[in-house]
Amino acid sequence: MPHATNPESIGTDPAHAANALQGLSDTERDRIRWRAHALWREDGCPQGRDREYWERAELEILKGRRSY
């Protein structure tokens, strides 16, 4: 993953992105994107770990989500 300053560039693998975004509201997707970017920045912007950061952020954001 190139050095990015924008959370839009996190998780750019099309197949993964399509699966990861199914069933999420726009708000949830935005919150996950921003959290993944923050985690990535906190770790020094390592290359090739976008999926890891997306999944960590997804767990954090959706942990409190209620199932109906």
CSV table of C-alpha atoms in Angstrom, one decimal:
chain,number,residue,atom,x,y,z
A,1,MET,CA,0.0,0.0,0.0
A,2,PRO,CA,1.5,3.4,-0.9
A,3,HIS,CA,2.0,5.9,1.8
A,4,ALA,CA,-1.4,7.5,2.2
A,5,THR,CA,-2.7,10.4,4.1
A,6,ASN,CA,-6.3,9.7,3.2
A,7,PRO,CA,-8.4,6.9,4.7
A,8,GLU,CA,-10.1,6.4,1.3
A,9,SER,CA,-6.9,4.6,0.3
A,10,ILE,CA,-7.2,1.9,3.0
A,11,GLY,CA,-8.5,-1.4,1.8
A,12,THR,CA,-8.4,-0.9,-1.9
A,13,ASP,CA,-8.4,-4.6,-2.8
A,14,PRO,CA,-11.7,-4.7,-4.8
A,15,ALA,CA,-12.7,-8.2,-3.9
A,16,HIS,CA,-12.1,-7.6,-0.2
A,17,ALA,CA,-13.7,-4.2,-0.3
A,18,ALA,CA,-16.9,-5.6,-1.8
A,19,ASN,CA,-17.2,-8.4,0.8
A,20,ALA,CA,-16.3,-6.1,3.7
A,21,LEU,CA,-18.8,-3.4,2.8
A,22,GLN,CA,-21.8,-5.6,2.3
A,23,GLY,CA,-24.5,-4.9,4.9
A,24,LEU,CA,-22.8,-1.9,6.4
A,25,SER,CA,-24.4,1.5,6.6
A,26,ASP,CA,-22.6,4.5,5.1
A,27,THR,CA,-21.9,5.7,8.7
A,28,GLU,CA,-20.4,2.4,9.8
A,29,ARG,CA,-18.3,2.2,6.6
A,30,ASP,CA,-17.0,5.7,7.2
A,31,ARG,CA,-16.2,5.1,10.9
A,32,ILE,CA,-14.4,1.8,10.0
A,33,ARG,CA,-12.4,3.6,7.2
A,34,TRP,CA,-11.3,6.4,9.5
A,35,ARG,CA,-10.4,4.0,12.4
A,36,ALA,CA,-8.4,1.8,10.1
A,37,HIS,CA,-6.5,4.8,8.8
A,38,ALA,CA,-5.8,5.9,12.4
A,39,LEU,CA,-4.6,2.5,13.4
A,40,TRP,CA,-2.3,2.3,10.4
A,41,ARG,CA,-0.9,5.8,11.1
A,42,GLU,CA,-0.4,4.9,14.8
A,43,ASP,CA,1.7,1.9,13.7
A,44,GLY,CA,3.9,4.0,11.4
A,45,CYS,CA,2.2,3.4,8.1
A,46,PRO,CA,3.5,-0.1,7.3
A,47,GLN,CA,3.1,-1.4,3.8
A,48,GLY,CA,0.9,-4.3,2.8
A,49,ARG,CA,-1.3,-4.6,5.9
A,50,ASP,CA,-4.5,-2.8,4.8
A,51,ARG,CA,-6.7,-5.8,5.3
A,52,GLU,CA,-5.4,-6.2,8.9
A,53,TYR,CA,-6.2,-2.6,9.7
A,54,TRP,CA,-9.6,-2.8,8.1
A,55,GLU,CA,-10.5,-6.0,10.1
A,56,ARG,CA,-9.2,-4.5,13.4
A,57,ALA,CA,-11.2,-1.4,12.8
A,58,GLU,CA,-14.3,-3.4,11.8
A,59,LEU,CA,-14.1,-5.4,15.0
A,60,GLU,CA,-13.8,-2.3,17.1
A,61,ILE,CA,-16.6,-0.4,15.4
A,62,LEU,CA,-19.1,-3.3,15.0
A,63,LYS,CA,-18.4,-4.9,18.4
A,64,GLY,CA,-21.2,-2.9,19.9
A,65,ARG,CA,-23.6,-3.3,17.0
A,66,ARG,CA,-26.8,-5.1,18.0
A,67,SER,CA,-28.2,-8.0,16.0
A,68,TYR,CA,-32.0,-7.9,15.5
